[in-house]
Coordinates of C-alpha atoms and ligand atoms in Angstrom, one line a residue:
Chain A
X1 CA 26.0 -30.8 3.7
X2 CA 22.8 -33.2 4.2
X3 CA 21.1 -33.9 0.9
X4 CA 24.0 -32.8 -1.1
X5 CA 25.7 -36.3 -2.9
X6 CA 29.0 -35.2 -3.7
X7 CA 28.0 -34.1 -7.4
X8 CA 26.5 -30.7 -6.0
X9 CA 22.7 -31.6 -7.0
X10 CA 20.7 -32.1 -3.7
X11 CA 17.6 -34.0 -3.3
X12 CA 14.6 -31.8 -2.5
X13 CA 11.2 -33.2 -2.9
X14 CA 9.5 -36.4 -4.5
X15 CA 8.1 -35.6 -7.7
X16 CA 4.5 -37.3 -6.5
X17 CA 4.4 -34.8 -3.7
X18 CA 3.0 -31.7 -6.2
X19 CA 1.0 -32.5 -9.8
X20 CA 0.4 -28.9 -10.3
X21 CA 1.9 -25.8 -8.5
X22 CA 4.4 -24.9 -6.4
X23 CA 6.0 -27.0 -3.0
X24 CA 8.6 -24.7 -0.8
X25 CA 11.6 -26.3 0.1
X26 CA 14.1 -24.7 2.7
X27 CA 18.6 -25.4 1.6
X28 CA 20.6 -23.7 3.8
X29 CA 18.6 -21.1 5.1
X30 CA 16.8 -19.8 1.7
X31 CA 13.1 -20.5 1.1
X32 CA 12.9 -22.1 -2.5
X33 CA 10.1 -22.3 -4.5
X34 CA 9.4 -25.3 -6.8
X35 CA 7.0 -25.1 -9.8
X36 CA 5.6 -27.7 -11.7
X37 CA 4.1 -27.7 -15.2
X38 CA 3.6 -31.3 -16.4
X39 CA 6.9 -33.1 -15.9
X40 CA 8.9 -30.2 -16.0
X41 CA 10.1 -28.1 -12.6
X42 CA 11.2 -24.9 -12.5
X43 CA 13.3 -23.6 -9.2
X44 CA 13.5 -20.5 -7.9
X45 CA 14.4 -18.4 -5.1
X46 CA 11.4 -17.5 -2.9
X47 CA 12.2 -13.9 -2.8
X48 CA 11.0 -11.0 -5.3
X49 CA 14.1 -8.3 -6.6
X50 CA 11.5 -5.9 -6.4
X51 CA 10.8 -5.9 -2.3
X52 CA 11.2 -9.1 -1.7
X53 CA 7.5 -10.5 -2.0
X54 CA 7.3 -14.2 -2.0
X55 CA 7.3 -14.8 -5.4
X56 CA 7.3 -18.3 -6.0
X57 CA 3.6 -18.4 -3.7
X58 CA 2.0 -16.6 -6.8
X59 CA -0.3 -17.4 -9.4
X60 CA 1.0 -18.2 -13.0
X61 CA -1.2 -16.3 -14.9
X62 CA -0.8 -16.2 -19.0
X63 CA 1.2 -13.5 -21.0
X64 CA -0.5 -11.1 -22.1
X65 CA 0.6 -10.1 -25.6
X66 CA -0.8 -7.8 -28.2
X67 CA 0.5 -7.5 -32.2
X68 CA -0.3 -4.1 -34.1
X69 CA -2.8 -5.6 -36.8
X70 CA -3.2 -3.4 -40.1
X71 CA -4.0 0.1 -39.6
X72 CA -2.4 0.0 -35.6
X73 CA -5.1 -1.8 -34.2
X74 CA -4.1 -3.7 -31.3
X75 CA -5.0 -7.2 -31.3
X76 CA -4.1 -8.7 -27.5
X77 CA -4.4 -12.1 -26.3
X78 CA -3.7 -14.4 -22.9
X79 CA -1.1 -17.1 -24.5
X80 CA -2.0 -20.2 -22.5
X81 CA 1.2 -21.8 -23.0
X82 CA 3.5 -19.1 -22.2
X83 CA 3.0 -18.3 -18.3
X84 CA 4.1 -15.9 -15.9
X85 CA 5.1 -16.0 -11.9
X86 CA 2.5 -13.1 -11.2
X87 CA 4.4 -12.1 -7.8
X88 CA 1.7 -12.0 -4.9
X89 CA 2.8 -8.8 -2.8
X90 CA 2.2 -6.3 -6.3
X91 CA 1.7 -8.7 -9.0
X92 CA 4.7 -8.3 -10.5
X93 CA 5.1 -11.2 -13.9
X94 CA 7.8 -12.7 -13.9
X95 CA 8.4 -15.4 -17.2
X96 CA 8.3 -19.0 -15.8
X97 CA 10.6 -20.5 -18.0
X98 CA 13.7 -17.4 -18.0
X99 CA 13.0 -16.1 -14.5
X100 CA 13.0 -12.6 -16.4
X101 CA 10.6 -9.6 -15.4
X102 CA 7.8 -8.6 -18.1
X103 CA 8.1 -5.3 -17.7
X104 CA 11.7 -4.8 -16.5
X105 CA 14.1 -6.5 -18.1
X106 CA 16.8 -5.5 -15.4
X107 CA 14.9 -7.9 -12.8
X108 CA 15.2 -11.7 -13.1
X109 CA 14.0 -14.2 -10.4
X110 CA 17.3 -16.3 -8.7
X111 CA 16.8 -19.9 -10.7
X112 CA 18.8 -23.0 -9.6
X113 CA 19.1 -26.0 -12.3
X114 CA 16.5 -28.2 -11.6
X115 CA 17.0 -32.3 -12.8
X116 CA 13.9 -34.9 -12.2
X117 CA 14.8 -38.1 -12.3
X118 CA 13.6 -41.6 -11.1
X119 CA 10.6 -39.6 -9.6
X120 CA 13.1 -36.9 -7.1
X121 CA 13.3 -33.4 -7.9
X122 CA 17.0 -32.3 -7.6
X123 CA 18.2 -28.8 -7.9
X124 CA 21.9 -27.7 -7.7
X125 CA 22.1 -24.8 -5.2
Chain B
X1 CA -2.1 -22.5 -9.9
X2 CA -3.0 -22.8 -5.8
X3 CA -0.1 -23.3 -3.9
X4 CA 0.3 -27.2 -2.9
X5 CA 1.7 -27.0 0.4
X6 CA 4.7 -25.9 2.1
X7 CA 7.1 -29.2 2.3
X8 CA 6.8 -31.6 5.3
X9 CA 9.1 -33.5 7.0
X10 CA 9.6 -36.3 4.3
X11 CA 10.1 -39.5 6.4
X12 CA 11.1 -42.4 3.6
X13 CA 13.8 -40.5 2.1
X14 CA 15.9 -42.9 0.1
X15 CA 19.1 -44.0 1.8
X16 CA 22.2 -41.4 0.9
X17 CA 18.9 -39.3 -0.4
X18 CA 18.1 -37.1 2.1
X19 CA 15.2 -34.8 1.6
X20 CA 16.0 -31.3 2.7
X21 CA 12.7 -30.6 4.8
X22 CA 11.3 -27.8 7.7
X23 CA 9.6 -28.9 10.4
X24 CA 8.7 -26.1 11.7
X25 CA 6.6 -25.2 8.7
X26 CA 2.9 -26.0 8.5
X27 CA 1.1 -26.9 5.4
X28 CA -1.3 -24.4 4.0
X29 CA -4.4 -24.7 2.7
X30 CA -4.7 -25.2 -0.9
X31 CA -7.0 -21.7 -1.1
X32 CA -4.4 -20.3 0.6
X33 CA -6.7 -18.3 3.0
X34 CA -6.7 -19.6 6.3
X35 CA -4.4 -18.3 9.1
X36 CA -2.1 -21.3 9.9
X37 CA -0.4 -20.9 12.8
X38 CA 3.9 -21.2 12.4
X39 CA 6.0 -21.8 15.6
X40 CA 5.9 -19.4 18.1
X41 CA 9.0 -16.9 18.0
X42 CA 9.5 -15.1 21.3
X43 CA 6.4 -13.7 22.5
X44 CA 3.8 -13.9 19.2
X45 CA 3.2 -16.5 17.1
X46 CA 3.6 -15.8 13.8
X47 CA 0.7 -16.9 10.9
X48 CA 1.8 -18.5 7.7
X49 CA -0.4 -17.8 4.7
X50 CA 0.3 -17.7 1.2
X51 CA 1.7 -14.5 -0.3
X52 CA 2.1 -13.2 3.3
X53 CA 4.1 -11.1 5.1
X54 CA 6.6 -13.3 6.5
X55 CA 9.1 -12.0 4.2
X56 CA 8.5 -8.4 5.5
X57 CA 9.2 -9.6 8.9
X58 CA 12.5 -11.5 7.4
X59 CA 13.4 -8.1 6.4
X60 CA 12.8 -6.4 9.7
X61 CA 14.5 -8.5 11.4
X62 CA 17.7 -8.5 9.2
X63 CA 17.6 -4.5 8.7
X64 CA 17.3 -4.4 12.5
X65 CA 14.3 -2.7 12.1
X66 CA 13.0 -3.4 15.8
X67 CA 15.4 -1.0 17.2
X68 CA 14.1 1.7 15.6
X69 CA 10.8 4.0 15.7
X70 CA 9.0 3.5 12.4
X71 CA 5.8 5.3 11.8
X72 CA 3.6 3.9 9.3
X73 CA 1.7 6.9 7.9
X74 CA -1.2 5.9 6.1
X75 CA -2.2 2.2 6.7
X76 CA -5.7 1.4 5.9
X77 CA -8.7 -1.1 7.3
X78 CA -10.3 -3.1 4.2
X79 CA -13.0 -0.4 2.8
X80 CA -16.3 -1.1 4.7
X81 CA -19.0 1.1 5.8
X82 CA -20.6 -1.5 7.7
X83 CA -18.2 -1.7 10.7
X84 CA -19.3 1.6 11.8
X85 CA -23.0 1.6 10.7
X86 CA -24.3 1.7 13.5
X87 CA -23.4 4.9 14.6
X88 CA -24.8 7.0 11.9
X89 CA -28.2 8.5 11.8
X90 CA -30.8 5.2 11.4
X91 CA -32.2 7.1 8.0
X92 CA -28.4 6.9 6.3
X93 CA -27.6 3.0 7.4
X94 CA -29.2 1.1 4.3
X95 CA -27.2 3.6 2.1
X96 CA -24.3 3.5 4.0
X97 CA -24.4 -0.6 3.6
X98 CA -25.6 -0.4 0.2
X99 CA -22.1 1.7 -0.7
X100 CA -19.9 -1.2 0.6
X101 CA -22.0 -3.6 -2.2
X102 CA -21.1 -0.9 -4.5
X103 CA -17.5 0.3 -4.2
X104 CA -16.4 -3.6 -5.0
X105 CA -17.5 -4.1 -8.4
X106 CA -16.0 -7.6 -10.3
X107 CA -13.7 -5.5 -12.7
X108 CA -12.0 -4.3 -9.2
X109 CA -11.8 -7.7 -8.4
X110 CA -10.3 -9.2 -11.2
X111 CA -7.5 -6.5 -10.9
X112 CA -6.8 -7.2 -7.9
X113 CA -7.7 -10.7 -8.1
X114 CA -5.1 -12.4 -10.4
X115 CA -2.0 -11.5 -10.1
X116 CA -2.2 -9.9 -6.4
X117 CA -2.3 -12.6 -3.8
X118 CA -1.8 -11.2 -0.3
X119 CA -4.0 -13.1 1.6
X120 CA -5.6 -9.6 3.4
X121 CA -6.1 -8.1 0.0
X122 CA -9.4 -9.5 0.2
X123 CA -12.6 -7.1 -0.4
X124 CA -15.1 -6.1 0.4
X125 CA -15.1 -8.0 4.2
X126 CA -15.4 -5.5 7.1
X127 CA -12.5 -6.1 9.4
X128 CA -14.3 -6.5 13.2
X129 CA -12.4 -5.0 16.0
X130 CA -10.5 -7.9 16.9
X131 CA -8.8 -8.5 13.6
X132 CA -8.3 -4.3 13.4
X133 CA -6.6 -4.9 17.2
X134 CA -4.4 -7.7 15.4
X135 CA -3.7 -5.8 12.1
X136 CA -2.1 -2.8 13.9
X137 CA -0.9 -3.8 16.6
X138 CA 0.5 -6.7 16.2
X139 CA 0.6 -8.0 12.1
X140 CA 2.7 -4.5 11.5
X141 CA 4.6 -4.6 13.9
X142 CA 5.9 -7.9 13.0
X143 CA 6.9 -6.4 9.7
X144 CA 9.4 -3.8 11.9
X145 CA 6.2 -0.5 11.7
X146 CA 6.1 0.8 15.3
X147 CA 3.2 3.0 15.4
X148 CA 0.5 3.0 12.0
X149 CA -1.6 5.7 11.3
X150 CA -5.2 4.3 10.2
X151 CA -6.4 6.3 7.6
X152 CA -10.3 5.5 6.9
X153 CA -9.9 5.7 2.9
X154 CA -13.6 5.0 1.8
X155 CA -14.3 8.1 3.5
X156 CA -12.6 9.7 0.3
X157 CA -15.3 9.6 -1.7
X158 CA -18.4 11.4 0.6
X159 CA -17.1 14.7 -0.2
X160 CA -18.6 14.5 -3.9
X161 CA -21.7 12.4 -2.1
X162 CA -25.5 13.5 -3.8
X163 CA -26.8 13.4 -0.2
X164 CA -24.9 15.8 1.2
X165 CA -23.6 17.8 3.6
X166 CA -25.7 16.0 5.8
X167 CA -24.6 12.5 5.3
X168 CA -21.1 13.5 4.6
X169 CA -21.1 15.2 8.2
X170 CA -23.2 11.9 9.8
X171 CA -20.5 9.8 8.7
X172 CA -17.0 11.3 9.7
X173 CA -19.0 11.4 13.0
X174 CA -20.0 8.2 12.9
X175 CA -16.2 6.8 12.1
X176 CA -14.8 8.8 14.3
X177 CA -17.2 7.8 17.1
X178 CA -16.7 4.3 16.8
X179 CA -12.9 4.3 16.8
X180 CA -12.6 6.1 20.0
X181 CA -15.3 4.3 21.6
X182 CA -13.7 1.1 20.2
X183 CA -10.3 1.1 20.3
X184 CA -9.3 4.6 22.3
X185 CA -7.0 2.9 25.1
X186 CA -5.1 1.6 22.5
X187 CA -3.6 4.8 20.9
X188 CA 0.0 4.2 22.5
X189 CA -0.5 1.3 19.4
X190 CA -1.9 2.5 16.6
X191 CA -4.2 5.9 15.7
X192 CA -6.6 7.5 13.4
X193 CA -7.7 10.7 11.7
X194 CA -10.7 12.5 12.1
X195 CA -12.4 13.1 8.7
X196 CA -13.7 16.4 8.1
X197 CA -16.7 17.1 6.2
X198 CA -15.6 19.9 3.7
X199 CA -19.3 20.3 2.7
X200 CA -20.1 21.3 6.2
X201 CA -16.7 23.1 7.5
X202 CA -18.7 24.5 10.7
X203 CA -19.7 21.0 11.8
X204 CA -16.2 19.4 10.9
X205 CA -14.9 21.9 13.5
X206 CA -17.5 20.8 16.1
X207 CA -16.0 17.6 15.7
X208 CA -12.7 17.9 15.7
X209 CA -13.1 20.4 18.8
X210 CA -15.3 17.2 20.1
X211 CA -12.8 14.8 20.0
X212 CA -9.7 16.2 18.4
X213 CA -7.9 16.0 21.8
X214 CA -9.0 12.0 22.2
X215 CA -5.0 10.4 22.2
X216 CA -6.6 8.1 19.7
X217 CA -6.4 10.8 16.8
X218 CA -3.3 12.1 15.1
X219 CA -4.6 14.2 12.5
X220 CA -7.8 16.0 10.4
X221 CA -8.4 14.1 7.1
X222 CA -9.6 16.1 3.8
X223 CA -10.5 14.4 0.6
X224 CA -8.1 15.7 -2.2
X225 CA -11.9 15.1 -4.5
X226 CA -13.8 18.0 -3.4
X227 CA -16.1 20.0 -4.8
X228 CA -14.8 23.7 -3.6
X229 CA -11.5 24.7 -3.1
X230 CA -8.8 24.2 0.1
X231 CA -8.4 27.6 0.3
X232 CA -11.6 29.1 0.0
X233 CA -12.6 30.7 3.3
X234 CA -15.6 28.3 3.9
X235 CA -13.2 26.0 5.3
X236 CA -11.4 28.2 7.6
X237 CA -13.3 27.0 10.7
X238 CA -11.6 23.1 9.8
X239 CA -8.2 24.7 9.1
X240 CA -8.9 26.7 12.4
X241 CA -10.0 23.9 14.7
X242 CA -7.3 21.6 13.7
X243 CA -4.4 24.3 14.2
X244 CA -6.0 24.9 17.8
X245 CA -6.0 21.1 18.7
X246 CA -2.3 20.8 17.0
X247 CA -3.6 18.4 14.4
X248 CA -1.9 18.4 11.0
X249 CA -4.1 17.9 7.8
X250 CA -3.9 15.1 6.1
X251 CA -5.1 15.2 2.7
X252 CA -5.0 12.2 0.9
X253 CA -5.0 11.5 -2.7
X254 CA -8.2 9.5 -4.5
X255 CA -9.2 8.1 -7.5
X256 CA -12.4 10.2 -9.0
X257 CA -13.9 7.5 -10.8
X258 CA -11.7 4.7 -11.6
X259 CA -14.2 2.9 -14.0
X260 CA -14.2 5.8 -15.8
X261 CA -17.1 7.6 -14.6
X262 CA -17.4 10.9 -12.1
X263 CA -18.8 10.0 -9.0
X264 CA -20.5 13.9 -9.3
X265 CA -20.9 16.0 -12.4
X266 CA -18.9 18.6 -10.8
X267 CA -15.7 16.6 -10.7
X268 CA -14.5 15.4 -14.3
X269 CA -13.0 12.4 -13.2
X270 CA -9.3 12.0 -13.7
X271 CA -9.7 8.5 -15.6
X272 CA -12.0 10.0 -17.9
X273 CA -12.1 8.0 -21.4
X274 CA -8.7 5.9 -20.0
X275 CA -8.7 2.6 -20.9
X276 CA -7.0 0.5 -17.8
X277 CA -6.9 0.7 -14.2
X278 CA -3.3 1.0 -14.9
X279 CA -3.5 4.7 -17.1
X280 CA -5.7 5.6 -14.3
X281 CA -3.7 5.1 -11.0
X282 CA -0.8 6.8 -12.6
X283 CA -2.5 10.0 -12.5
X284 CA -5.3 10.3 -10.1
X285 CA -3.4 10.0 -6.7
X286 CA -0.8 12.7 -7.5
X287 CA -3.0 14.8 -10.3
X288 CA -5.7 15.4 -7.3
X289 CA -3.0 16.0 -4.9
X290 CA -1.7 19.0 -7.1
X291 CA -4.7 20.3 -7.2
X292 CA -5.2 20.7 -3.7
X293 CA -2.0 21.3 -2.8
X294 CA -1.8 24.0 -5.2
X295 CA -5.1 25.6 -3.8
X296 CA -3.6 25.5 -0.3
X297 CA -0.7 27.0 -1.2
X298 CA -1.3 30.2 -4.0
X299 CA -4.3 30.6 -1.3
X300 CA -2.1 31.3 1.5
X301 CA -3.4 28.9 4.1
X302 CA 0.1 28.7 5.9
X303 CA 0.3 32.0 5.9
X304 CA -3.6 32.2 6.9
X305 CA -2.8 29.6 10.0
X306 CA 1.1 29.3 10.4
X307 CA 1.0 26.8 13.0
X308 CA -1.1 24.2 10.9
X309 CA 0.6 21.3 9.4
X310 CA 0.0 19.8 6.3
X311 CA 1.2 16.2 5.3
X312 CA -0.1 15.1 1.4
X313 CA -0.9 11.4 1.5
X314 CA -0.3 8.4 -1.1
X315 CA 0.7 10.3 -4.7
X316 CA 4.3 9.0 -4.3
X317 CA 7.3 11.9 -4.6
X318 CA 7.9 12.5 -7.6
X319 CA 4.9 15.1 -8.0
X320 CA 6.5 17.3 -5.6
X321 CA 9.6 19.0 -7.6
X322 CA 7.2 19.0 -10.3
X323 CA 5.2 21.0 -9.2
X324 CA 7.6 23.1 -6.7
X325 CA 9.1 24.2 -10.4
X326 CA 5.8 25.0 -12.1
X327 CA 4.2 27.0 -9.6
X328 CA 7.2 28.7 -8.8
X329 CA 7.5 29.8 -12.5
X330 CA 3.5 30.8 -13.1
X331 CA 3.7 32.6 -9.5
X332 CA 6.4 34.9 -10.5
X333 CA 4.0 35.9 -14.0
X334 CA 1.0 36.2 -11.6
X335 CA 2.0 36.9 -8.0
X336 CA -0.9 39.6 -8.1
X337 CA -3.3 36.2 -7.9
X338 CA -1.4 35.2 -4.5
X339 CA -0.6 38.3 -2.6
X340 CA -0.6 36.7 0.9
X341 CA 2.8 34.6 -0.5
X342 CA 6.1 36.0 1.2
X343 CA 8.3 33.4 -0.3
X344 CA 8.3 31.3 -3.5
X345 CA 5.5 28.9 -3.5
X346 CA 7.9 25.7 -3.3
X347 CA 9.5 27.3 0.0
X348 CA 5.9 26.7 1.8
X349 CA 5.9 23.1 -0.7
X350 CA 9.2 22.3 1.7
X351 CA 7.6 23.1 5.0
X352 CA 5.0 20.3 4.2
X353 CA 5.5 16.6 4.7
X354 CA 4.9 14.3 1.9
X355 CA 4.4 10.3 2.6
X356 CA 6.5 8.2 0.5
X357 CA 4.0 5.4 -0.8
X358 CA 3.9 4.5 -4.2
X359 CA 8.0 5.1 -3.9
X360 CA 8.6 5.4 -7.5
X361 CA 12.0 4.0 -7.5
X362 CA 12.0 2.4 -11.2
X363 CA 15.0 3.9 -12.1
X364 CA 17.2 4.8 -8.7
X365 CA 19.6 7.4 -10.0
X366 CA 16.2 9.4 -11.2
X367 CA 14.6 9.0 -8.1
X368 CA 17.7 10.1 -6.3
X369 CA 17.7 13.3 -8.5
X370 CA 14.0 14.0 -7.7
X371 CA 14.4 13.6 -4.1
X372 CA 17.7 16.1 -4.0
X373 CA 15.1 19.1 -5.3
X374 CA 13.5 19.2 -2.3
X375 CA 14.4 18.8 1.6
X376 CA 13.5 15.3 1.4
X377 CA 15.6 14.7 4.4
X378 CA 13.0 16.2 6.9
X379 CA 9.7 16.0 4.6
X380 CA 9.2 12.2 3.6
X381 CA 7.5 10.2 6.0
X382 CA 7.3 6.3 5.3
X383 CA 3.6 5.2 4.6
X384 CA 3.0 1.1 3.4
X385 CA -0.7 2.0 2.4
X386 CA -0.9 -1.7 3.5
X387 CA -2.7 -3.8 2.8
X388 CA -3.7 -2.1 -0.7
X389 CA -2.2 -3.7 -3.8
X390 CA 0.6 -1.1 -4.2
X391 CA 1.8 -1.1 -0.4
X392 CA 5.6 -0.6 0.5
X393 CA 7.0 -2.5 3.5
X394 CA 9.8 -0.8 5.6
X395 CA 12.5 -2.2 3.4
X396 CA 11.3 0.1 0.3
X397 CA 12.9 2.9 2.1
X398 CA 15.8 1.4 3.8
X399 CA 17.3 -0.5 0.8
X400 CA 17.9 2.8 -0.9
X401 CA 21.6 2.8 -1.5
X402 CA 21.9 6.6 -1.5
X403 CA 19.8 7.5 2.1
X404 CA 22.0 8.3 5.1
X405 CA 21.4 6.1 7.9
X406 CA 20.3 9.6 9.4
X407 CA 18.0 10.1 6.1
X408 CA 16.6 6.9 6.9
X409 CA 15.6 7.1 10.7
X410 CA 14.2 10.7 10.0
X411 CA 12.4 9.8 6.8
X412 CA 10.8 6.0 8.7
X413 CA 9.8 7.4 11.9
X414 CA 11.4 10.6 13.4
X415 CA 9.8 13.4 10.8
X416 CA 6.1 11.6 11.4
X417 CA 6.7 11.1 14.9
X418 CA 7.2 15.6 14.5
X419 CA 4.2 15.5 12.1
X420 CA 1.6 13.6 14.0
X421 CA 3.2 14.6 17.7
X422 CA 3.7 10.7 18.5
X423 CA 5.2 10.3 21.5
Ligands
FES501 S1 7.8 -7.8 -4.1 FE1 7.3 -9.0 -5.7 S2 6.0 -7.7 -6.9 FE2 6.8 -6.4 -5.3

């Protein structure tokens, strides 16, 4: 089990290696995406639920929202602290910080617990 | 948010640290673009590129889909004119080139753009014929696709051109010139469709009489945006050349207009007054398909040419019972306004072949219902549509839980290999 110290978290990558967006790593055989956003890293598997698509290579793009002002008129906005994984086979969103679908619910992105600490990125398989 | 890199080899991992690498993956570029070659496997070296296809070929490979004949039917070069400019009439060139400038407008890019990141969904670059060569014959068939049919989409759009029939006549000549002059010895790879220029049905059967018996071409393509009907008996002479070379017609579903606006008064676009690309693509593909599929078959063109095949391109499938039910229903009020019909319109609706791309397979148990209404067992054939922003790899049709193993080597290669006559 190379990498793995006995506690089930493995080391993956070094922190320093990626300030902004996504390194792959490979465990065992599956392709894992890591996603940066500051300090924080998000983990998830490099494969889309809806065909497959390489999720974790897409864009994060901002959720787009829209609240029913008076009268029903839509008002919509691009949050820019809420992000989406925008899948880049069909563009399929998925929510960085759940892993859920936007628009199916049903579909959620394979996560792994991610820790950062003393500058290594450490996920638990 | 580029993509940093795929990991290296990390060299000072920490002691009792070790960092989980792959050597055998290269780093991209941080646009992402560039081919980047991986480690050869077997005989072809396979490219790495952001938001590729190397998953596809992950999936062939598991689902064993290199053992079987898949037939990609309806695979598309990126739109451009200008790869076959040259062999159209001198007079039509500069408005053949400026149409290429035109059909990629920014909105088009941004929906693409964003959120879409294959790295061949990139518009509006012609493809030359080396990268065509490597697209067909060698990208697709990494993804487990045995044989693609090239269908030349931007021809869509000439049958509703100002300047016809003359241009529209120029340029299915002109595409279907340079493909077999081009790439003819290589039909045992990949084929291609001669467009038929419904303006000018008379010289649409010169061509296809021309050329229709070049290996290279599998089929007749119609626009489903025309401006007269499929079964008017102006176009008899295409329906009547294609049935004498054994070419099915392929009619293949557009998008009248997706900003909104008609390309020609005469055709109210689907899109009209829609808001989103979104609203729009839900019902132009299969709306316009109806609509000649509905003409061909209340008009009695199978009955008119029994020996011509018809296979209805890119509106997904679950039009099809839809319309089976409805025109079965309004033909039994009205079967004075189709005499030639000797069975219920959805019975002729079965002998077609439908390709499966957009599979709309939201909801599984619904799409299973759907596909039970009609003989979907001999009448889908698997199309990706690659490399559009919609396309379906192989594994779209062979995770369905409910298809046969039978179901699914009829429905990814064996109905289109009947369709098309691929050997
Ligand atoms: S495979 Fe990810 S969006 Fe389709």
């Amino acid at each position: 089990m190379g990498g793995e110290d006995g506690t089930g978290w493995r080391t993956v990558a070094k922190l320093s290696e990626f300030r902004h967006g996504a390194l792959l790593v490979e465990v065992e055989g599956t392709t894992i995406g890591l996603i940066r956003q500051g300090e924080k890293v998000y983990a998830y598997r490099n494969s889309c639920p809806h065909q497959g698509g390489p999720v974790a290579e897409g864009n994060l793009v901002g959720n787009t929202q829209c609240r029913v002002a008076e009268g029903g008129l839509r008002r919509q906005t691009v949050s820019r602290s809420r992000l989406n994984l925008a899948c880049p086979w069909h563009g399929i969103e998925y929510d960085l910080e759940t892993g859920v679908c936007k628009g199916d619910a049903r579909m959620r992105l394979k996560s792994y617990k991610v820790l950062v600490e003393d500058g290594l990125v450490r996920i638990r398989p | 948010m580029w993509l940093r890199g795929l990991r290296p080899d990390i060299k000072d991992s920490d002691p009792g640290q070790e960092l989980v690498g792959d050597s055998s993956v290269n780093t991209l570029n941080n646009r992402g673009a560039a081919f980047s070659p991986l480690k050869a496997q077997g005989e072809t070296a396979r490219r790495r590129m952001r938001g590729g296809l190397d998953n596809a070929v992950k999936q062939a490979e598991d689902r064993g889909l290199y053992d079987m004949l898949v037939v990609d039917a309806d695979c598309h070069q990126r739109e451009a004119y200008s790869q076959f400019v040259d062999y159209v009439k001198p007079e039509y060139r500069s408005a053949l080139r400026a149409k290429d400038a035109k059909r990629i407008t920014p909105k088009y890019k941004r929906i693409i753009g964003k959120r879409v990141m294959r790295p061949e969904v990139s518009y509006p670059l012609p493809m030359g014929p080396e990268e065509i060569v490597d697209t067909f014959s060698v990208r697709l068939q990494e993804i487990g696709i045995t044989r693609p049919v090239v269908i030349p989409d931007p021809m869509l759009e000439m049958a509703t051109d100002p300047r016809n029939p003359d241009f529209e006549v120029e340029v299915g000549k002109g595409y279907a010139h340079y493909m077999a002059d081009t790439f003819g010895h290589l039909h045992d790879r990949f084929v291609t469709v001669i467009y038929a220029a419904t303006t000018a049905p008379d010289k649409a059967a010169e061509l296809i009489d021309d050329l229709g018996s070049e290996k290279i071409f599998s089929g007749v393509l119609i626009s489903t945006v025309t401006l007269t009907n499929p079964s008017s008996d102006d176009w008899n002479p295409i329906y009547d050349a294609a049935q004498r070379k054994g070419l099915p017609i392929c009619v293949h579903g557009d998008n009248p207009g997706d900003d909104g606006k008609s390309r020609n008064k005469s055709w109210l676009p689907i899109g009209f007054g829609l808001e989103t690309f979104l609203e729009n693509h839900v019902l132009s593909f299969p709306i316009t398909i109806a609509r000649q599929l509905t003409s061909i078959v209340l008009g009695g063109v199978p009955v008119r040419f029994p020996r011509l095949k018809f296979i209805f391109m890119e509106g997904g499938v679950t039009y099809i019972p839809w319309l089976m039910q409805r025109m079965d229903d309004e033909y039994v009020k009205r079967s004075f306004e189709a005499p030639l019909l000797n069975k219920f319109p959805s019975a002729y609706m079965n002998e077609f072949y439908y390709t499966t791309q957009p599979l709309e397979s939201a909801n599984k148990f619904a799409l299973k219902n759907f596909l039970n209404m009609f003989d979907y067992e001999n009448r889908l054939v698997y199309a990706s549509d690659y490399p559009h922003w919609d396309f379906d790899a192989p594994s779209a049709i062979y995770d369905l839980p409910f298809l046969s193993e039978t179901a699914k080597r009829k429905i990814l290669g064996e109905n289109a290999a009947r369709a098309f006559r691929l050997s």
